[in-house]
mmCIF file of C-alpha atoms in Angstrom:
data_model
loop_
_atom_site.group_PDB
_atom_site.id
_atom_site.type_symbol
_atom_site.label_atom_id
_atom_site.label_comp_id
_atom_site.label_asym_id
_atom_site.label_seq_id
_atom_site.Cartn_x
_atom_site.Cartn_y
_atom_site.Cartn_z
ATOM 1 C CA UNK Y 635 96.964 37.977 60.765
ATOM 2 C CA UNK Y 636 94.984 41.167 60.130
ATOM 3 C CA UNK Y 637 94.312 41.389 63.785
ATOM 4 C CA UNK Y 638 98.114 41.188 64.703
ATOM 5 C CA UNK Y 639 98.928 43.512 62.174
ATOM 6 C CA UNK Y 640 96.779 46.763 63.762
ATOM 7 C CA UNK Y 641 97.874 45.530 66.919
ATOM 8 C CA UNK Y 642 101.061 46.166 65.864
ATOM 9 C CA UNK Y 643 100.011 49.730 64.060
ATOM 10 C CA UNK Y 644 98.406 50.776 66.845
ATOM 11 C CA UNK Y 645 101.647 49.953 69.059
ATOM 12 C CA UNK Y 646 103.582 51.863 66.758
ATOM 13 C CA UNK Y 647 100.902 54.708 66.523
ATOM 14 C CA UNK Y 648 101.230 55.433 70.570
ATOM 15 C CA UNK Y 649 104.809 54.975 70.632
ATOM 16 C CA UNK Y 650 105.199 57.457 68.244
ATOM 17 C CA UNK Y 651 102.600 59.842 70.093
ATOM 18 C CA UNK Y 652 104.076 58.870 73.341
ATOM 19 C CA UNK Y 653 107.884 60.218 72.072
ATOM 20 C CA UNK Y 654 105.731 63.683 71.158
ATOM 21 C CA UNK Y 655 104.532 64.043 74.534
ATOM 22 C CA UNK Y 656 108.197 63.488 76.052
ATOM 23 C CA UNK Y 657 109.651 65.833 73.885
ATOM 24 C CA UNK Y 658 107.216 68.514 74.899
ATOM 25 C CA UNK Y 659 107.562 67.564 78.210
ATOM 26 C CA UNK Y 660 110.976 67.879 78.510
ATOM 27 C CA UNK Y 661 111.345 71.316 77.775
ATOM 28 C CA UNK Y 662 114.970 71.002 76.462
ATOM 29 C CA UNK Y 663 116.201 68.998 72.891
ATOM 30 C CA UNK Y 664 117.097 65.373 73.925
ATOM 31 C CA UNK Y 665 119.358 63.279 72.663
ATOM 32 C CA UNK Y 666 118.114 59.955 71.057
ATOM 33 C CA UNK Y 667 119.497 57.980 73.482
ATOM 34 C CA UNK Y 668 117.740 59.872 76.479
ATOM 35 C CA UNK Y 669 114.605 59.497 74.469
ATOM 36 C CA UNK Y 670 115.162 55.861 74.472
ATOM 37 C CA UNK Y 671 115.149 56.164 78.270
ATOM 38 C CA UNK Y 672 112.683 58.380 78.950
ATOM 39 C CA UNK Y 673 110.219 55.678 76.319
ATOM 40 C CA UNK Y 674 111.950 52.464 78.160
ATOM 41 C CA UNK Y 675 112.155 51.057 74.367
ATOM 42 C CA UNK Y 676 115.795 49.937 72.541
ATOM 43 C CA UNK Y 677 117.675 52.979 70.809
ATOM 44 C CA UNK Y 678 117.294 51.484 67.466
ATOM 45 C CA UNK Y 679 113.427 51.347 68.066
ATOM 46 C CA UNK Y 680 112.938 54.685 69.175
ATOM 47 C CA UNK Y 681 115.448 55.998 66.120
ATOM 48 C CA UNK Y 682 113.007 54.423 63.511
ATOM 49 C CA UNK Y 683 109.839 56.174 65.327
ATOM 50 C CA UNK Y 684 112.007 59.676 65.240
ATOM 51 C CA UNK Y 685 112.858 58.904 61.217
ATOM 52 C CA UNK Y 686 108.718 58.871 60.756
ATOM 53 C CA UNK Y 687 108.214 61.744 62.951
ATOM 54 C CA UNK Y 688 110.907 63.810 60.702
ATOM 55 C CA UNK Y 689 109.703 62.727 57.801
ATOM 56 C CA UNK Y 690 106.233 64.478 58.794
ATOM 57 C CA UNK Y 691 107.676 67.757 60.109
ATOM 58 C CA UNK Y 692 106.456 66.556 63.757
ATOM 59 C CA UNK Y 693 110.465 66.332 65.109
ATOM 60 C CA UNK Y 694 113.345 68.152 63.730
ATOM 61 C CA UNK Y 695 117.192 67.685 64.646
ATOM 62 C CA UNK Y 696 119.195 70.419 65.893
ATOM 63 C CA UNK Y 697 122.652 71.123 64.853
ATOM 64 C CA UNK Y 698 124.219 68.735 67.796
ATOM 65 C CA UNK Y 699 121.638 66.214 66.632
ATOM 66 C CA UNK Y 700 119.095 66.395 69.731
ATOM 67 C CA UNK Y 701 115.805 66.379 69.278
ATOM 68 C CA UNK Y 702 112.925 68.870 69.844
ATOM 69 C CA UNK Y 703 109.346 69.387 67.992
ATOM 70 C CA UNK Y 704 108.971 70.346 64.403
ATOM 71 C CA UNK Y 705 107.231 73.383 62.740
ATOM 72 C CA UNK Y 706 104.560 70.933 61.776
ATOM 73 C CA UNK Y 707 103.350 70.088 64.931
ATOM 74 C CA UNK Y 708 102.621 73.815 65.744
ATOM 75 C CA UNK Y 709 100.639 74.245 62.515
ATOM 76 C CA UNK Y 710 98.356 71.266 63.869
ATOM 77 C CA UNK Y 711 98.014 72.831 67.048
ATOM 78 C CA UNK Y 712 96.587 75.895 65.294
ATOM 79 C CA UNK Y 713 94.171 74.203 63.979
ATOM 80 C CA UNK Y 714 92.771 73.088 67.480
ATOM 81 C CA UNK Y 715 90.051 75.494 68.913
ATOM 82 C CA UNK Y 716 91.370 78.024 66.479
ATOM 83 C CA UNK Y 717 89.113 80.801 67.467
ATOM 84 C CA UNK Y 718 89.601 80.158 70.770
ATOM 85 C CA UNK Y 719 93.302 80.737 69.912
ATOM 86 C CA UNK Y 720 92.501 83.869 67.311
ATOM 87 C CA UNK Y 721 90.165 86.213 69.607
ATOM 88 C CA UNK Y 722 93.052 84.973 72.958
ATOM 89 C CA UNK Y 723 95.905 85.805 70.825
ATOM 90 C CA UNK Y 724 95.504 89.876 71.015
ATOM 91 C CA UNK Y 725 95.010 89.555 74.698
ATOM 92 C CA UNK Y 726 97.872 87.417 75.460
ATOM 93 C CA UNK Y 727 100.004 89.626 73.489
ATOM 94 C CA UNK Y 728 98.914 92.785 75.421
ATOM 95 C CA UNK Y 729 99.161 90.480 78.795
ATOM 96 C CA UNK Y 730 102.875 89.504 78.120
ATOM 97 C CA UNK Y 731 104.064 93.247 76.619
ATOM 98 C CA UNK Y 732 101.797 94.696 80.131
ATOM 99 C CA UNK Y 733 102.771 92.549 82.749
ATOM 100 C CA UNK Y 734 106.703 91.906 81.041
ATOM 101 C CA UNK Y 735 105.365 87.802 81.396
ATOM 102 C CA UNK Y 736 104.977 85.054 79.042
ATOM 103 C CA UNK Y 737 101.379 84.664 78.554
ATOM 104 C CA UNK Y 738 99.472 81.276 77.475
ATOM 105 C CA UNK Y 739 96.374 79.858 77.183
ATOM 106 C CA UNK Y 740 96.146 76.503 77.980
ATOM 107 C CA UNK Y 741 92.808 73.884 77.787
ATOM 108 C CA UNK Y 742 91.732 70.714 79.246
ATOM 109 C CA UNK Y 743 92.589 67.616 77.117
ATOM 110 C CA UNK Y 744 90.795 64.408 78.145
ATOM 111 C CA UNK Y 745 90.273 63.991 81.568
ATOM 112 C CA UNK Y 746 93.605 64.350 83.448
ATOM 113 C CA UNK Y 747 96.194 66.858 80.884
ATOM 114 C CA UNK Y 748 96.540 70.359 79.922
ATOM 115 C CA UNK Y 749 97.637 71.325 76.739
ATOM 116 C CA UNK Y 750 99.256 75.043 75.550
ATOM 117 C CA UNK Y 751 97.142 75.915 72.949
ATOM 118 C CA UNK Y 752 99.540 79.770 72.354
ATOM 119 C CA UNK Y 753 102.060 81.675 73.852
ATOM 120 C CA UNK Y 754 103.522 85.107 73.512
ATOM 121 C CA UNK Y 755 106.622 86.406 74.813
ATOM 122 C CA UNK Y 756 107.091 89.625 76.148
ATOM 123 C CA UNK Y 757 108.867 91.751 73.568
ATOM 124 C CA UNK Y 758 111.189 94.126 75.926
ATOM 125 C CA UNK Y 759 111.775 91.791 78.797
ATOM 126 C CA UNK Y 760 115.468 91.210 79.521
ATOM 127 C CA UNK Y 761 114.446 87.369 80.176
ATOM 128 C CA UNK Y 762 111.296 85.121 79.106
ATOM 129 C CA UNK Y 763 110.415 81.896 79.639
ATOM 130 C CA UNK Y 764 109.149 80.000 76.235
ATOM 131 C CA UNK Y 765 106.205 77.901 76.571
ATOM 132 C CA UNK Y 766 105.911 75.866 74.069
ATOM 133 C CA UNK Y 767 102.500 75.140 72.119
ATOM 134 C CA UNK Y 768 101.579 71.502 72.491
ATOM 135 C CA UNK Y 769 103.015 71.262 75.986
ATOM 136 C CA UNK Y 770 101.278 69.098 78.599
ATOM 137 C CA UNK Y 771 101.009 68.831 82.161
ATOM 138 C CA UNK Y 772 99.009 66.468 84.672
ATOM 139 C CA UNK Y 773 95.916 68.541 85.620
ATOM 140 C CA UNK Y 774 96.924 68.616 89.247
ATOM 141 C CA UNK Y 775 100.245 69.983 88.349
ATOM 142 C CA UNK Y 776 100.123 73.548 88.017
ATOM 143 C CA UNK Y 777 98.495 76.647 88.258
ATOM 144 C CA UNK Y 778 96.317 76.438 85.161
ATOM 145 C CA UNK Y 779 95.256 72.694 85.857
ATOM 146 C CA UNK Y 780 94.080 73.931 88.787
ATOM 147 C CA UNK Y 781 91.937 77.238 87.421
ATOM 148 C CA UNK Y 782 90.644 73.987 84.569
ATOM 149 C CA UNK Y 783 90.098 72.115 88.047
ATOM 150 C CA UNK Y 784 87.619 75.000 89.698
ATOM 151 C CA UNK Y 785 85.463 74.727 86.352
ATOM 152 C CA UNK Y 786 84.840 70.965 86.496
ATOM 153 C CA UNK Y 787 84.007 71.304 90.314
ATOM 154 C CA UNK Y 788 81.560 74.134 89.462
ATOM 155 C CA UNK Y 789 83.665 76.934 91.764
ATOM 156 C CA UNK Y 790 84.339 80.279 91.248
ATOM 157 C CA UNK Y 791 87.409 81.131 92.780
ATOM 158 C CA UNK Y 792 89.868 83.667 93.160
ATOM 159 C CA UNK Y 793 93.232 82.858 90.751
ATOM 160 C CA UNK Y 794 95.154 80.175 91.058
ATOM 161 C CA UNK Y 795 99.649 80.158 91.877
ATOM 162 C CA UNK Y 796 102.050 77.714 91.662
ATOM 163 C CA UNK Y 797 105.744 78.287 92.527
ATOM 164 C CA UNK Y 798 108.845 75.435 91.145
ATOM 165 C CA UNK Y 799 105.712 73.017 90.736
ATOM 166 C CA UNK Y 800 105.654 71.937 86.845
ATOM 167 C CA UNK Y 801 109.648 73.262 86.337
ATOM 168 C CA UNK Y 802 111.679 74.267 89.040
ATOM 169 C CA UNK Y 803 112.491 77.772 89.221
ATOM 170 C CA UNK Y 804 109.371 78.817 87.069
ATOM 171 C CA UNK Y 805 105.996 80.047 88.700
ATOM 172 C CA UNK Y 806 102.703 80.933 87.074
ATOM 173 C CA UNK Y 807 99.479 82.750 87.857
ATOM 174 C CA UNK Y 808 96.344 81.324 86.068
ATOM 175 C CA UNK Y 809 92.336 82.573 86.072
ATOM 176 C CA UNK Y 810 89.283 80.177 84.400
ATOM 177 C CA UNK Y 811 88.497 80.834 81.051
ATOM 178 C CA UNK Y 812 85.233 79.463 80.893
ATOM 179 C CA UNK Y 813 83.437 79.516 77.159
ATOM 180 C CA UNK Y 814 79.826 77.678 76.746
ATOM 181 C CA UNK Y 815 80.098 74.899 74.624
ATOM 182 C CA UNK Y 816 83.841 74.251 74.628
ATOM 183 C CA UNK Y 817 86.514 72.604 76.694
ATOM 184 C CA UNK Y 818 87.514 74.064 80.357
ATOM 185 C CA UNK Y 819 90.507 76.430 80.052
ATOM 186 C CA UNK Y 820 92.731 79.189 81.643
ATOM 187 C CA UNK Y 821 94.177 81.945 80.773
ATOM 188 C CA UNK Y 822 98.000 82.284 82.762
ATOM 189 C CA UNK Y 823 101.384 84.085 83.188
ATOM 190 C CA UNK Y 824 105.158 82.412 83.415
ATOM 191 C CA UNK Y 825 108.039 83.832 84.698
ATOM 192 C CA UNK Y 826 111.105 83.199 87.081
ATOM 193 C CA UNK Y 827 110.438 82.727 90.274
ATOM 194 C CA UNK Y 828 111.023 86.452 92.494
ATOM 195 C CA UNK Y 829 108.716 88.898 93.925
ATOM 196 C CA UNK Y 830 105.473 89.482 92.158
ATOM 197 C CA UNK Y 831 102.055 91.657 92.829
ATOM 198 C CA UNK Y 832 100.094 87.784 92.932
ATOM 199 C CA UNK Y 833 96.634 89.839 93.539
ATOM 200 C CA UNK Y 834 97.259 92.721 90.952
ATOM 201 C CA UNK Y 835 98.400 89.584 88.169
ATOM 202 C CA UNK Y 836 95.237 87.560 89.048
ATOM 203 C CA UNK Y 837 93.174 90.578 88.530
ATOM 204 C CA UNK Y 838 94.372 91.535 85.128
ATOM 205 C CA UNK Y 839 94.123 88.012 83.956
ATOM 206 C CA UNK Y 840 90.712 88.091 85.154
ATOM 207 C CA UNK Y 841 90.200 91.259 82.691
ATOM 208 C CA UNK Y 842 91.585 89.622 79.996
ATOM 209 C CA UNK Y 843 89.402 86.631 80.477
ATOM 210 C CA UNK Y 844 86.360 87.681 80.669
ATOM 211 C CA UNK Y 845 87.392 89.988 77.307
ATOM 212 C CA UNK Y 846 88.212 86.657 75.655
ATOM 213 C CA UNK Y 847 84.511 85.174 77.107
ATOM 214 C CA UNK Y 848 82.590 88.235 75.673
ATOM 215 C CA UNK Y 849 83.980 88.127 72.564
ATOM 216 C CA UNK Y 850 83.561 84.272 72.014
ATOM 217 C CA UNK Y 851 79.852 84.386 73.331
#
C-alpha cells in the first residue's frame, strides 16, 4: 500500500512539474483546456493539479481565466545561482538599455535544457520581447544552448545566432559564460527578427561576459 501510494505522489509530483514547464514554454496564458492537451491528461485532472499550483503562488489566473506562472515561481528562481544572477544583473541591464535588446542569462539544467535564470528589458525601446525567468528550451534549440553546447565540448568559439528557431519571428545572439565551479551558461540578446550588427552584438556580449567571469572569480 505504502509503495502504491508514492507511486502515486510521485505521479502527481511530475504532473504538476510537467504543467510548469508547459506554461513556460508556451510563452502565452493558456486556457485549461489547452493545458489538458498540451499534458494529454482529462480536463478535470489537470484542473485539480492547477488548484495546487495556485494555492502555492506557482500559477495565477488572468482576468479571462487562462493560465500563466505565478509571482512565486520567480522568487524560487532567484534563489537559484543567486550570485550568478546578482553580479549578471547590472550587466544585463546596461546590455538591454545599450544594445535597445532584451538581455538574459540563461544556464544549463541537467543534461539536455536551458533555463532563464533573469531578464531585463530595454527601458526606451518602442518594442521588447519578455523572456520569462524559468523558461526552458532543448539545448540544441537556440542560440544560448548552443554557446552552453561549446563549453561541454571544450571549444572556444566565436558567438553563437539563431533566427525563428525557439519562437518564430524572434532571434537571439548568445556568448559562453563560463564560471569555475558552476553550471555552463550564456549570456544572450532577444529581439524581432530585422537587420542587426551580428559581429558588433557578439562582441559586446563577449565584454559583458567576461565582466560577469572576473567578478565571480
Amino acid at each position: 500500500m505504502t509503495d502504491v501510494k508514492q507511486a502515486a505522489g510521485s505521479q502527481t509530483l511530475s504532473r504538476g512539474l510537467t504543467a510548469l514547464e508547459v506554461l513556460a514554454d508556451a510563452g502565452t496564458p493558456l486556457s485549461i483546456g489547452e493545458l489538458a492537451a498540451r499534458l494529454g491528461l482529462h480536463r478535470s485532472i489537470t484542473y485539480r493539479i492547477v488548484r495546487t499550483l495556485e494555492d502555492h503562488g506557482l500559477v495565477v489566473r488572468g482576468a479571462n481565466g487562462e493560465l500563466e506562472l505565478g509571482a512565486r515561481l520567480a522568487a524560487l528562481a532567484r534563489n537559484v545561482s543567486r550570485d550568478l544572477q546578482s553580479t549578471a544583473l547590472p550587466e544585463l541591464t546596461i546590455l538591454a538599455n545599450e544594445l535597445g535588446m532584451t538581455a538574459f542569462l540563461t544556464i544549463l539544467d541537467g543534461e539536455d535544457s536551458v533555463v532563464t535564470l533573469a531578464s531585463v528589458e530595454p527601458r526606451h525601446a518602442a518594442a521588447a520581447v519578455a523572456q520569462r525567468p524559468g523558461s526552458r528550451h532543448p539545448i540544441t534549440d537556440g542560440a544560448p544552448g548552443r554557446a552552453i553546447q561549446q563549453q561541454l565540448r571544450g571549444e572556444k568559439a566565436a558567438y553563437e545566432t539563431s533566427h525563428d528557431e525557439v519562437i518564430s519571428g524572434l532571434s537571439s545572439i548568445a556568448v559562453p559564460l563560463a564560471v569555475p565551479g558552476r553550471p555552463p551558461a550564456a549570456l544572450a540578446v532577444v529581439y524581432l527578427t530585422g537587420p542587426a550588427d551580428l559581429a558588433a552584438i557578439g562582441a559586446r556580449l563577449e565584454q559583458a561576459a567576461e565582466v560577469i567571469t572576473a567578478e565571480l572569480r
